Amino acid sequence: MTAVPFIILLLAAIVGYAINIQAARAIRSGGDRLHSLEHFHGLFSLLLVVVPALTLVLIWLALQGSIVDGLVMSSLPSGVLDGLGSGQIQLIGAEIRSIAGGRIFGTPENWKLEAADRLLGYRQASGWLLVTVVTLMSLGLIFFARSKVAAEFRARQGVERITLWLMIFCAVVAIFTTVGIVAALTFETLKFFQRVPVTEFLFGLNWEPQIPIREDQIAAEGAFGAVPVFLGTIVIATVALLIAVPVGLFTAIYLNEFSPTSIRNVVKPILEILAGVPTVVYGFFAILVVAPAIRQFGQSIGVEVASNTALAAGGVMGIMLIPFISSFADDALSAVPRSLRDGALALGATRGEMMLNVLFPAAIPGIVGGILLAVSRAIGETMIVVMAAGLIARMTINPLDSVTAVTVQIVTLLIGDTSFDNPKTLAAFALGMMLFIATLVINVFALRIVRKYREIYD
Amino acid sequence: MFDTPHSAIDERLSDTKIAAKKVQVFYGDTHAIKDVDINIQPRSVTAFIGPSGCGKSTFLRCLNRMNDTIDICRVEGEITIDGEDIYDPKVDPVQLRAKVGMVFQKPNPFPKSIYDNIAYGPRIHGLAKNKAELDEIVSSSLQKAGLWNEAKDRLDEPGTGLSGGQQQRLCIARAIAVNPEVILMDEPCSALDPIATAKVEELIDELRTNYTIVIVTHSMQQAARVSQRTAFFHLGILVEEGLTQDIFTNPQDKRTQDYITGRFG
């Protein structure tokens, strides 16, 4: 049933397109010179039909459910809802809907069965009404578009204007989504800070996000000092970058300048595959291979190593970031004009000297930008650390210790029975907000560096 | 137009700085240079002219083995400088390029200060024992390139901030700084305006007293103005080579004549 309006729309679009093209052709074969080419007249009709009618259908379908529900609930026999709380009324609504859907549990009262019948009736009526409205609207628009066809009519400009607005709409969708996310995050974060002081969150050294389950529970006061959590993220990200930056850079330098084409043609695609591995697979790798290996090695030389170390999580994250950094650095090095390489070589520089003294300094802005973007990926990375890092927040910078990370804490805080009015859950939003701010600052900074130095050598 | 007296040129005819014998260059399957034989004389300017794609730049880049940096490029035949085969496996291209400098079509100063641009070559070759010697090399190179007066107060500013003509003279100064014997110039004025071009041409004329210069040019007027000898390339073949005056006034080959008179190219 829901598909019918869309099919009508599709047909209307095709019909409108064809009618207008025919009309435009007729004018041209009549000897007049058209301002716009025929297919612009067709597209004009198509867009004029599809855009408003599609908008109507989408809005209709979005609102239909709640309006129909409202009608059904208000048509219930008087008295049945008396003295019920809002939660219970919602439950009755849900029960009526599932009866209408054919899922009947037990023996429901008669008035519920009648309500379910009415619900189905309303839905069907709404569906037919929509089909009628869409058909009439499409027909009207097709006629309107047809009436516009004339030798002088500027169909091309019309099409361009509608397309322009469509593009603006698409661009705005992303912006508004971001704004919405930030607003939601801010809202919840503010709620959290009403319960836990900002200073405790930012500077507290103790992270024990517990809340009393019963009123009279003793020793259950939680502590929400985020410093050890962020310290954990920093330790893991540092380990990751210590691995990814040198390896990635040397890979890029080798591929860019020293490798024969045959090797480059093999290694580049492999790096791209590495970049495409899902992070959860890296997570497996971290807990099943790297962490035990590190532990075993530690024991063999007599060092106490935790089972889920920052080293394992960070190391695997570093491997994940290698292709990221190497492809950024490779792009930056390739962007250095060929003439600079030639200039250095012609002076008798070796390829190493040329790389070190000329290419690398010229490419450094792009490389730094890439590294900063890698940093923001490292601190925002979730799956690997959820699988491979620990849960307990410790004030330590020892990579052989078990540490936790911001993203890990967010995940654990939001998993399980949650109610959205206690500091434990709200803390997740505060952590998310801090993470968002941190990555935002780094990204802005990185993009600015990349952009500032990009045009210099052209 | 030809301010060098004839007798002076004839005197130099006897000795040879660069000698090429049966040089072939291939780009993959393309045969870009065919059987080129040429002797280039010391302390004079030799111009390579010819229509686009005739191989003159490719041949120029054989003389300092810059073609080595292109994977698919292959050079056959023999090229000697001062009698030494530069394609001998024992020859280090890095050292060869210190002896045979090159100036490119588009000015390509490094994104460093003017001072560092000049000092780069001497530094990597260890030509200066201390800062004072390096300063001396920088200032004398800039003086030889005629850029000293314009640049002496802004040695710390980036070389990319100079005008196009100044940048090209900076690149010439940079090449001079490593004390080469030969300077190759690949259309050094094609990106410059007429006034800057005149300055660079003047400079080339001065430099010929100390260096062997080979210049590729699209402009026949330029070849006539700056060179003592001219070689005409066409479709990868060295068609004719001789005194500039002879090439321009009395070409032996029909193709040279057609090109000089503007019938093709």
XYZ file of C-alpha atoms in Angstrom:
723
model
C 0.000 0.000 0.000
C 2.819 2.403 0.909
C 4.456 1.739 -2.437
C 1.442 2.919 -4.440
C 2.010 6.702 -4.046
C 5.636 6.257 -5.092
C 4.651 4.310 -8.196
C 2.138 7.015 -9.067
C 4.876 9.599 -8.639
C 7.231 7.705 -10.909
C 4.566 7.370 -13.592
C 3.632 11.037 -13.277
C 7.262 12.034 -13.674
C 7.679 9.944 -16.829
C 4.386 11.161 -18.282
C 5.164 14.810 -17.516
C 8.629 14.477 -19.026
C 7.289 12.856 -22.197
C 4.390 15.306 -22.623
C 6.615 18.347 -22.317
C 9.230 16.981 -24.688
C 6.530 16.216 -27.231
C 5.062 19.688 -26.847
C 8.468 21.311 -27.249
C 9.227 19.234 -30.334
C 5.878 20.216 -31.805
C 6.757 23.891 -31.361
C 10.110 23.379 -32.997
C 8.785 21.446 -35.934
C 6.217 24.242 -36.267
C 9.158 26.443 -37.232
C 9.673 28.434 -34.025
C 13.057 28.667 -32.354
C 12.991 27.266 -28.810
C 14.802 29.173 -26.093
C 15.629 25.940 -24.218
C 16.397 22.517 -25.641
C 13.531 20.001 -25.547
C 14.902 17.888 -22.745
C 15.008 20.922 -20.471
C 11.274 21.323 -20.969
C 10.923 17.642 -20.067
C 13.146 17.941 -16.998
C 11.282 21.066 -15.925
C 8.019 19.106 -15.823
C 9.697 16.167 -14.107
C 11.193 18.255 -11.313
C 8.058 20.349 -10.928
C 6.020 17.163 -10.364
C 8.442 15.130 -8.282
C 9.782 17.674 -5.812
C 6.501 18.954 -4.262
C 4.626 15.661 -4.559
C 7.456 13.654 -3.029
C 7.712 16.149 -0.190
C 3.984 15.771 0.435
C 4.161 11.960 0.452
C 7.095 11.874 2.856
C 5.496 14.326 5.276
C 2.196 12.467 5.058
C 3.797 9.110 5.817
C 5.788 10.608 8.682
C 2.710 12.099 10.352
C 0.154 9.420 9.475
C 1.066 7.067 12.344
C 0.698 9.538 15.179
C -2.466 11.151 13.776
C -4.190 7.774 13.294
C -3.134 6.681 16.798
C -4.496 9.899 18.257
C -7.831 9.377 16.512
C -8.105 5.793 17.778
C -7.194 6.663 21.365
C -9.710 9.500 21.500
C -12.427 7.213 20.104
C -12.087 4.666 22.931
C -15.241 4.194 25.009
C -15.361 6.696 27.827
C -14.135 5.459 31.142
C -11.638 2.777 30.099
C -8.659 5.073 30.430
C -9.789 6.732 33.661
C -7.214 6.770 36.395
C -4.379 5.386 34.265
C -0.926 6.889 34.065
C 0.627 7.973 30.780
C 2.823 4.854 30.674
C -0.191 2.583 30.975
C -2.091 4.486 28.295
C 0.890 4.021 25.972
C 0.828 0.312 26.752
C -2.820 0.089 25.758
C -2.031 1.900 22.509
C 0.753 -0.583 21.795
C -1.570 -3.496 22.515
C -4.206 -2.141 20.103
C -1.573 -1.751 17.416
C -0.313 -5.292 17.841
C -3.882 -6.632 17.697
C -4.305 -4.695 14.445
C -1.085 -6.305 13.261
C -2.532 -9.776 13.921
C -0.570 -10.537 17.106
C -3.185 -11.266 19.727
C -2.055 -12.339 23.205
C -4.626 -13.790 25.609
C -8.203 -12.641 25.235
C -8.373 -8.889 24.894
C -11.486 -6.948 25.885
C -14.016 -6.252 23.166
C -13.379 -2.517 23.111
C -9.761 -3.198 22.276
C -10.733 -5.419 19.351
C -13.111 -2.712 18.086
C -10.392 -0.089 18.446
C -8.026 -2.277 16.449
C -10.632 -2.559 13.698
C -11.030 1.202 13.684
C -7.241 1.586 13.509
C -7.080 -0.580 10.405
C -9.967 1.357 8.891
C -8.301 4.719 9.520
C -5.026 3.488 8.067
C -6.700 2.292 4.921
C -8.667 5.516 4.557
C -5.498 7.525 5.003
C -3.767 5.418 2.360
C -6.541 5.953 -0.179
C -6.719 9.628 0.627
C -2.963 9.924 0.034
C -3.208 8.099 -3.286
C -6.038 10.404 -4.383
C -4.261 13.557 -3.290
C -0.999 12.537 -4.944
C -2.755 11.636 -8.181
C -4.641 14.912 -8.315
C -1.575 16.907 -7.389
C 0.564 15.179 -10.026
C -2.058 15.712 -12.693
C -2.378 19.363 -11.754
C 1.368 19.867 -11.847
C 1.713 18.038 -15.160
C -0.906 20.320 -16.672
C 0.717 23.370 -15.159
C 4.118 22.369 -16.527
C 2.594 21.615 -19.913
C 0.909 25.012 -20.007
C 4.332 26.648 -19.537
C 5.825 25.125 -22.687
C 6.350 27.921 -25.200
C 9.063 28.993 -27.587
C 10.147 31.782 -25.251
C 9.815 29.837 -21.986
C 13.158 29.603 -20.182
C 12.917 25.963 -19.123
C 16.684 25.628 -18.714
C 16.838 28.394 -16.140
C 13.858 26.844 -14.363
C 15.575 23.463 -14.192
C 18.821 25.054 -13.031
C 17.033 26.980 -10.302
C 15.229 23.886 -8.969
C 18.449 21.856 -9.101
C 20.294 24.591 -7.269
C 17.765 24.508 -4.448
C 17.975 20.720 -4.301
C 21.746 20.963 -3.939
C 21.422 23.601 -1.231
C 18.961 21.343 0.573
C 21.386 18.390 0.448
C 24.239 20.520 1.738
C 22.084 21.819 4.567
C 20.983 18.331 5.643
C 24.522 17.463 6.740
C 24.945 20.768 8.545
C 21.654 20.488 10.394
C 22.381 16.914 11.390
C 25.676 18.022 12.899
C 24.001 20.898 14.673
C 21.364 18.506 15.981
C 23.966 16.093 17.324
C 25.895 18.885 18.995
C 22.703 20.269 20.520
C 21.662 16.879 21.903
C 25.141 16.317 23.273
C 25.271 19.755 24.866
C 21.865 19.339 26.423
C 22.689 16.039 28.117
C 26.127 17.261 29.119
C 24.602 20.258 30.879
C 22.239 17.915 32.730
C 25.247 15.892 33.835
C 27.034 18.956 35.111
C 23.989 19.853 37.221
C 24.594 16.653 39.166
C 28.386 16.462 39.066
C 30.495 19.624 39.327
C 32.466 20.547 36.199
C 35.657 20.829 38.218
C 35.318 17.294 39.552
C 34.803 15.954 36.047
C 37.678 17.860 34.489
C 40.234 17.557 37.269
C 39.124 14.596 39.365
C 41.623 11.747 39.490
C 39.142 9.052 40.373
C 36.758 7.400 37.894
C 34.206 5.054 39.437
C 30.955 5.644 37.630
C 28.688 3.871 40.131
C 25.339 4.964 41.432
C 23.434 3.539 44.362
C 20.961 0.938 43.246
C 18.909 1.270 46.442
C 18.392 4.430 48.449
C 19.947 2.985 51.581
C 22.986 1.406 49.914
C 26.227 2.309 51.647
C 29.563 3.204 50.063
C 28.053 3.487 46.620
C 28.745 7.108 45.910
C 30.310 7.273 42.427
C 33.316 9.309 41.425
C 33.384 11.067 38.069
C 36.909 12.375 37.624
C 37.650 11.970 33.920
C 41.407 12.531 34.062
C 42.433 8.840 34.249
C 40.045 7.996 31.406
C 41.549 10.637 29.159
C 45.017 9.628 30.286
C 44.235 6.093 29.097
C 43.143 7.384 25.706
C 46.289 9.491 25.467
C 48.536 6.533 26.365
C 46.888 4.282 23.779
C 46.910 6.971 21.091
C 50.565 7.733 21.813
C 51.533 4.089 21.413
C 49.529 3.944 18.198
C 51.191 7.037 16.747
C 54.681 5.958 17.813
C 54.133 2.936 15.597
C 52.079 4.431 12.794
C 53.974 7.679 12.141
C 57.486 6.318 11.504
C 56.325 3.191 9.700
C 53.797 5.122 7.622
C 56.262 7.845 6.724
C 59.021 5.493 5.707
C 56.556 3.455 3.687
C 55.456 6.587 1.868
C 59.019 7.765 1.255
C 60.048 4.369 -0.045
C 57.039 4.002 -2.299
C 57.256 7.550 -3.539
C 60.921 7.781 -4.368
C 62.880 4.574 -4.068
C 60.669 1.647 -4.984
C 60.613 0.260 -8.512
C 57.218 0.648 -10.166
C 56.601 -3.086 -9.908
C 56.856 -3.084 -6.111
C 54.813 0.093 -5.824
C 52.068 -1.495 -7.897
C 51.884 -4.380 -5.435
C 52.323 -2.560 -2.130
C 49.898 0.312 -2.771
C 46.828 -1.936 -3.230
C 47.814 -4.016 -0.203
C 47.951 -0.868 1.904
C 44.520 0.056 0.624
C 43.227 -3.363 1.677
C 44.740 -2.782 5.110
C 42.838 0.505 5.254
C 39.620 -1.316 4.458
C 39.835 -3.958 7.215
C 36.910 -3.456 9.630
C 38.139 -2.255 13.017
C 36.400 -5.134 14.754
C 38.737 -7.488 12.912
C 41.688 -5.499 14.190
C 40.099 -5.963 17.610
C 40.199 -9.759 17.222
C 43.776 -9.516 16.157
C 44.596 -7.443 19.229
C 43.030 -9.746 21.832
C 43.773 -13.076 20.218
C 47.256 -12.528 18.838
C 49.006 -9.388 20.000
C 47.972 -9.257 23.665
C 48.930 -12.892 24.431
C 52.185 -12.477 22.522
C 53.133 -9.395 24.527
C 52.186 -11.119 27.748
C 54.228 -14.191 26.934
C 57.202 -12.149 25.942
C 56.911 -10.131 29.149
C 56.808 -13.273 31.263
C 59.756 -14.775 29.465
C 61.900 -11.801 30.452
C 60.326 -11.572 33.873
C 58.173 -8.472 33.498
C 54.669 -8.379 34.900
C 52.321 -7.631 32.009
C 48.562 -7.146 32.259
C 46.367 -9.210 29.977
C 44.816 -6.275 28.194
C 47.622 -3.791 27.862
C 47.660 -0.340 26.357
C 50.539 -1.636 24.263
C 48.396 -4.271 22.551
C 45.463 -1.946 21.885
C 47.702 0.954 20.825
C 49.952 -1.259 18.749
C 47.115 -2.701 16.735
C 45.575 0.741 16.374
C 48.948 1.881 15.070
C 48.846 -0.836 12.423
C 45.386 0.358 11.476
C 46.698 3.912 11.054
C 49.747 3.008 8.926
C 47.910 3.111 5.581
C 46.172 6.304 6.661
C 49.443 8.106 7.307
C 51.324 6.584 4.404
C 48.673 7.547 1.894
C 48.542 11.113 3.237
C 52.322 11.403 3.159
C 52.478 9.838 -0.288
C 49.981 12.388 -1.601
C 51.910 15.228 0.020
C 55.209 14.037 -1.465
C 53.681 13.513 -4.896
C 52.263 17.033 -4.777
C 55.765 18.511 -4.627
C 56.481 19.676 -8.174
C 58.666 17.447 -10.287
C 60.837 20.476 -11.043
C 62.045 20.643 -7.432
C 63.219 17.030 -7.564
C 64.970 17.680 -10.854
C 66.547 20.841 -9.474
C 68.054 19.010 -6.543
C 69.189 16.005 -8.591
C 70.739 18.274 -11.209
C 72.863 19.853 -8.489
C 74.295 16.454 -7.715
C 72.135 15.624 -4.730
C 71.594 11.940 -4.030
C 68.020 10.755 -3.865
C 68.294 10.579 -0.084
C 69.585 14.145 0.147
C 66.889 15.322 -2.197
C 64.218 13.582 -0.108
C 65.535 14.913 3.188
C 66.356 18.484 2.178
C 63.882 19.328 -0.529
C 60.900 17.011 -0.838
C 60.287 16.451 2.836
C 60.334 20.128 3.896
C 58.077 20.975 0.986
C 55.662 18.198 1.904
C 55.717 18.709 5.670
C 52.438 20.679 5.894
C 50.522 17.898 4.188
C 52.249 15.288 6.303
C 51.538 17.135 9.561
C 47.921 17.540 8.519
C 47.694 13.805 7.899
C 49.253 12.994 11.257
C 46.827 15.292 13.074
C 43.897 13.624 11.347
C 45.360 10.288 12.402
C 45.507 11.586 15.999
C 41.848 12.436 15.931
C 41.059 9.013 14.541
C 43.168 7.378 17.228
C 41.365 9.087 20.102
C 37.955 8.498 18.541
C 38.610 4.866 17.619
C 36.211 2.633 19.518
C 36.076 -0.991 18.459
C 39.721 -1.915 18.938
C 39.905 -0.435 22.418
C 36.543 -1.849 23.460
C 37.877 -5.284 22.604
C 41.489 -4.936 23.626
C 41.761 -2.298 26.351
C 40.696 -2.627 29.971
C 37.727 -1.246 31.853
C 39.326 0.069 35.035
C 40.568 3.634 34.891
C 44.072 3.907 36.273
C 46.360 6.862 36.696
C 49.269 5.354 34.829
C 51.315 6.002 31.753
C 52.867 2.561 31.731
C 51.892 0.980 28.410
C 52.258 -2.504 29.923
C 49.460 -1.738 32.355
C 45.805 -2.135 31.647
C 44.168 1.204 30.931
C 40.757 2.231 29.724
C 39.779 4.753 27.082
C 37.097 7.408 26.710
C 35.255 5.516 24.005
C 35.361 2.304 26.052
C 33.771 4.073 28.998
C 31.053 5.580 26.828
C 30.181 2.158 25.498
C 30.111 0.501 28.936
C 28.100 3.338 30.470
C 25.397 3.054 27.839
C 25.186 -0.747 27.681
C 22.674 -2.612 29.797
C 19.799 -1.241 31.861
C 20.019 2.460 31.525
C 17.786 5.233 32.591
C 18.538 8.645 31.253
C 18.230 10.572 34.453
C 21.194 9.470 36.484
C 24.779 10.709 36.420
C 26.140 7.322 35.348
C 24.398 7.481 32.005
C 24.755 11.204 31.575
C 28.506 10.879 32.142
C 28.691 9.151 28.768
C 27.412 12.293 27.110
C 29.897 14.463 28.950
C 32.725 12.170 27.818
C 31.356 12.215 24.280
C 31.244 15.999 24.368
C 34.881 16.225 25.475
C 35.896 13.776 22.766
C 33.934 15.733 20.193
C 35.583 18.997 21.219
C 39.040 17.417 21.146
C 38.662 15.883 17.677
C 36.997 19.037 16.377
C 39.896 21.206 17.523
C 42.463 18.813 16.061
C 40.620 18.516 12.752
C 40.188 22.261 12.356
C 43.840 22.727 13.170
C 44.905 20.008 10.719
C 42.773 21.301 7.874
C 44.029 24.815 8.462
C 47.657 23.670 8.271
C 47.006 21.670 5.128
C 45.166 24.528 3.459
C 47.539 27.283 4.518
C 50.581 25.762 2.908
C 48.918 24.018 0.017
C 49.173 26.689 -2.677
C 52.667 27.901 -1.980
C 54.526 26.034 -4.690
C 52.215 26.675 -7.609
C 74.564 39.788 -34.233
C 77.743 37.742 -34.161
C 80.112 39.699 -32.047
C 82.707 36.953 -31.671
C 85.402 37.280 -34.308
C 85.647 34.305 -36.591
C 89.231 33.555 -35.910
C 88.550 33.164 -32.181
C 85.954 30.509 -32.810
C 88.074 28.650 -35.303
C 90.828 28.419 -32.753
C 88.583 26.472 -30.418
C 87.375 24.151 -33.113
C 90.178 21.769 -32.473
C 89.322 20.767 -28.919
C 86.188 19.000 -27.712
C 84.541 19.119 -24.296
C 81.649 16.754 -24.893
C 81.600 14.118 -27.582
C 78.594 11.971 -28.429
C 78.834 8.950 -30.703
C 75.872 7.033 -32.077
C 73.609 8.023 -29.182
C 70.194 6.352 -29.121
C 67.466 7.083 -26.602
C 64.366 4.970 -26.106
C 61.280 5.804 -24.052
C 59.760 2.371 -23.673
C 59.229 1.395 -27.292
C 59.591 4.896 -28.688
C 62.882 5.604 -30.384
C 63.334 9.248 -29.338
C 66.944 9.914 -30.414
C 68.529 8.224 -33.408
C 72.232 7.985 -34.057
C 73.284 11.399 -32.812
C 76.967 12.298 -33.271
C 78.107 15.670 -32.024
C 81.188 17.372 -30.609
C 80.598 20.249 -28.223
C 83.375 22.730 -27.714
C 84.591 24.103 -24.391
C 83.954 27.663 -23.274
C 81.373 28.432 -25.876
C 77.605 28.361 -26.216
C 76.052 25.600 -28.295
C 72.361 25.949 -29.108
C 70.021 23.043 -29.850
C 67.090 24.137 -31.999
C 64.258 22.285 -33.662
C 60.489 21.855 -33.576
C 58.719 20.585 -30.427
C 59.197 16.894 -29.809
C 62.333 16.686 -31.948
C 64.380 15.282 -29.059
C 66.607 18.249 -28.294
C 65.657 18.356 -24.589
C 65.918 14.580 -24.340
C 69.422 14.684 -25.745
C 70.363 17.534 -23.398
C 69.230 15.450 -20.426
C 71.525 12.635 -21.554
C 74.518 14.877 -20.973
C 74.085 14.895 -17.170
C 72.251 11.579 -17.004
C 69.029 13.195 -15.810
C 67.277 10.616 -17.964
C 68.344 8.045 -15.365
C 65.523 9.319 -13.162
C 62.942 8.191 -15.704
C 62.307 4.476 -15.329
C 61.385 3.671 -18.896
C 64.183 5.671 -20.493
C 67.174 3.827 -22.006
C 70.312 5.414 -23.466
C 72.695 3.659 -25.859
C 75.868 4.816 -27.557
C 78.764 6.725 -26.056
C 78.938 10.168 -24.503
C 82.299 11.390 -23.222
C 83.168 14.510 -21.276
C 86.868 15.308 -21.361
C 87.352 11.880 -22.872
C 85.663 10.028 -20.020
C 82.597 7.930 -20.806
C 79.833 9.252 -18.565
C 77.725 6.108 -18.995
C 80.549 3.911 -17.729
C 79.275 1.872 -14.746
C 82.118 3.285 -12.674
C 80.814 6.828 -13.053
C 78.629 8.072 -10.225
C 75.796 10.146 -11.722
C 75.714 12.210 -8.553
C 79.305 13.350 -9.102
C 78.715 13.806 -12.801
C 75.864 16.185 -12.077
C 78.086 18.266 -9.828
C 80.336 18.740 -12.852
C 77.493 19.259 -15.328
C 74.972 21.701 -13.926
C 71.509 22.232 -15.283
C 68.994 25.068 -15.499
C 65.394 24.211 -16.268
C 62.587 25.612 -18.353
C 60.568 26.822 -15.390
C 62.529 28.535 -12.605
C 62.567 26.028 -9.750
C 64.070 27.613 -6.643
C 63.727 25.466 -3.540
C 61.230 26.678 -0.942
C 64.143 27.973 1.124
C 65.889 31.323 1.573
C 67.934 32.799 -1.269
C 71.095 32.052 0.709
C 70.128 28.429 1.322
C 69.199 27.958 -2.319
C 72.745 28.860 -3.368
C 74.386 27.144 -0.412
C 72.543 23.870 -0.992
C 74.907 22.477 -3.610
C 78.152 23.477 -1.862
C 76.803 22.016 1.386
C 75.939 18.586 -0.007
C 79.286 18.412 -1.807
C 81.262 19.757 1.150
C 82.785 22.580 -0.883
C 83.083 25.025 2.019
C 85.079 24.340 5.137
C 83.400 27.024 7.212
C 80.704 29.677 7.212
C 83.002 32.346 5.806
C 83.868 30.223 2.791
C 80.225 29.416 2.246
C 79.357 33.128 2.429
C 82.038 33.762 -0.133
C 80.680 31.103 -2.499
C 77.150 32.469 -2.148
C 78.142 36.056 -2.852
C 80.437 35.213 -5.750
C 77.820 32.962 -7.339
C 75.213 35.661 -7.032
C 77.644 38.177 -8.505
C 78.436 35.909 -11.443
C 74.706 35.466 -12.039
C 74.194 39.229 -11.899
C 71.799 38.952 -9.015
C 73.981 40.262 -6.215
C 72.758 43.841 -6.248
C 69.138 42.823 -6.225
C 69.500 40.049 -3.648
C 72.244 41.077 -1.251
C 69.873 42.736 1.205
C 67.351 39.936 1.188
C 69.412 36.761 1.402
C 67.161 35.485 4.179
C 63.963 35.890 2.213
C 62.489 32.909 0.385
C 63.766 32.374 -3.137
C 60.208 31.835 -4.302
C 59.464 35.487 -3.513
C 61.663 36.769 -6.350
C 60.289 37.666 -9.773
C 60.389 35.065 -12.542
C 63.533 36.448 -14.165
C 65.283 36.818 -10.812
C 64.300 33.269 -9.913
C 65.858 31.981 -13.121
C 69.091 33.859 -12.423
C 68.954 32.455 -8.890
C 68.785 28.975 -10.411
C 71.773 29.810 -12.603
C 73.652 31.070 -9.526
C 72.711 27.858 -7.736
C 74.167 25.823 -10.594
C 77.340 27.940 -10.660
C 77.842 27.537 -6.910
C 78.957 23.912 -7.200
C 81.626 25.020 -9.649
C 80.581 22.999 -12.689
C 82.436 22.817 -15.986
C 79.360 22.481 -18.140
C 75.980 24.176 -17.731
C 72.989 22.727 -19.535
C 70.029 25.044 -20.052
C 66.665 23.682 -21.085
C 64.720 26.580 -22.611
C 65.758 28.841 -19.734
C 63.838 31.860 -20.989
C 60.582 30.339 -22.164
C 58.792 31.343 -18.956
C 60.235 34.862 -18.863
C 59.182 38.222 -20.241
C 61.358 39.983 -22.866
C 63.258 42.171 -20.393
C 64.092 39.276 -18.089
C 65.011 37.239 -21.165
C 67.462 39.914 -22.291
C 69.141 39.873 -18.869
C 69.484 36.102 -18.856
C 70.873 36.135 -22.398
C 73.420 38.747 -21.371
C 74.370 36.541 -18.456
C 74.775 33.486 -20.713
C 77.078 35.484 -22.941
C 79.242 36.431 -19.945
C 79.315 32.906 -18.556
C 80.725 31.423 -21.729
C 84.196 32.688 -20.841
C 84.332 30.211 -17.976
C 81.835 27.472 -18.766
C 80.785 25.198 -21.575
C 77.146 26.014 -22.143
C 74.571 23.982 -24.008
C 71.214 25.660 -24.416
C 67.977 24.285 -25.801
C 65.778 27.003 -27.218
C 62.614 27.418 -29.189
C 63.545 30.888 -30.260
C 65.783 31.060 -33.315
C 66.563 34.693 -32.534
C 67.833 33.588 -29.147
C 69.997 30.888 -30.688
C 71.393 33.448 -33.084
C 72.023 35.983 -30.305
C 73.741 33.818 -27.693
C 75.329 30.830 -29.391
C 78.523 30.258 -31.315
C 77.460 26.915 -32.672
C 73.988 25.597 -33.440
C 72.645 22.094 -33.865
C 69.325 21.485 -35.608
C 67.314 18.454 -34.497
C 64.359 17.020 -36.337
C 62.381 13.875 -35.468
C 65.124 12.564 -33.196
C 67.852 13.067 -35.762
C 70.644 15.612 -35.622
C 70.138 17.110 -39.068
C 72.891 19.678 -39.154
C 75.443 21.184 -36.835
C 77.862 24.034 -37.412
C 78.791 27.618 -36.700
C 75.670 29.543 -35.804
C 76.323 32.016 -38.541
C 76.540 29.281 -41.149
C 73.427 27.510 -39.970
C 71.376 30.671 -40.145
C 72.757 32.125 -43.342
C 73.798 29.130 -45.341
C 72.137 25.909 -44.195
C 73.238 22.805 -46.070
C 70.126 20.739 -45.482
C 66.718 21.458 -46.966
C 65.000 20.701 -43.624
C 67.170 23.194 -41.775
C 66.433 25.787 -44.373
C 62.699 25.179 -44.149
C 62.766 25.442 -40.358
C 64.920 28.576 -40.306
C 62.688 30.275 -42.801
C 59.613 29.339 -40.812
C 58.098 26.837 -43.199
C 57.446 24.351 -40.357
C 57.914 24.026 -36.629
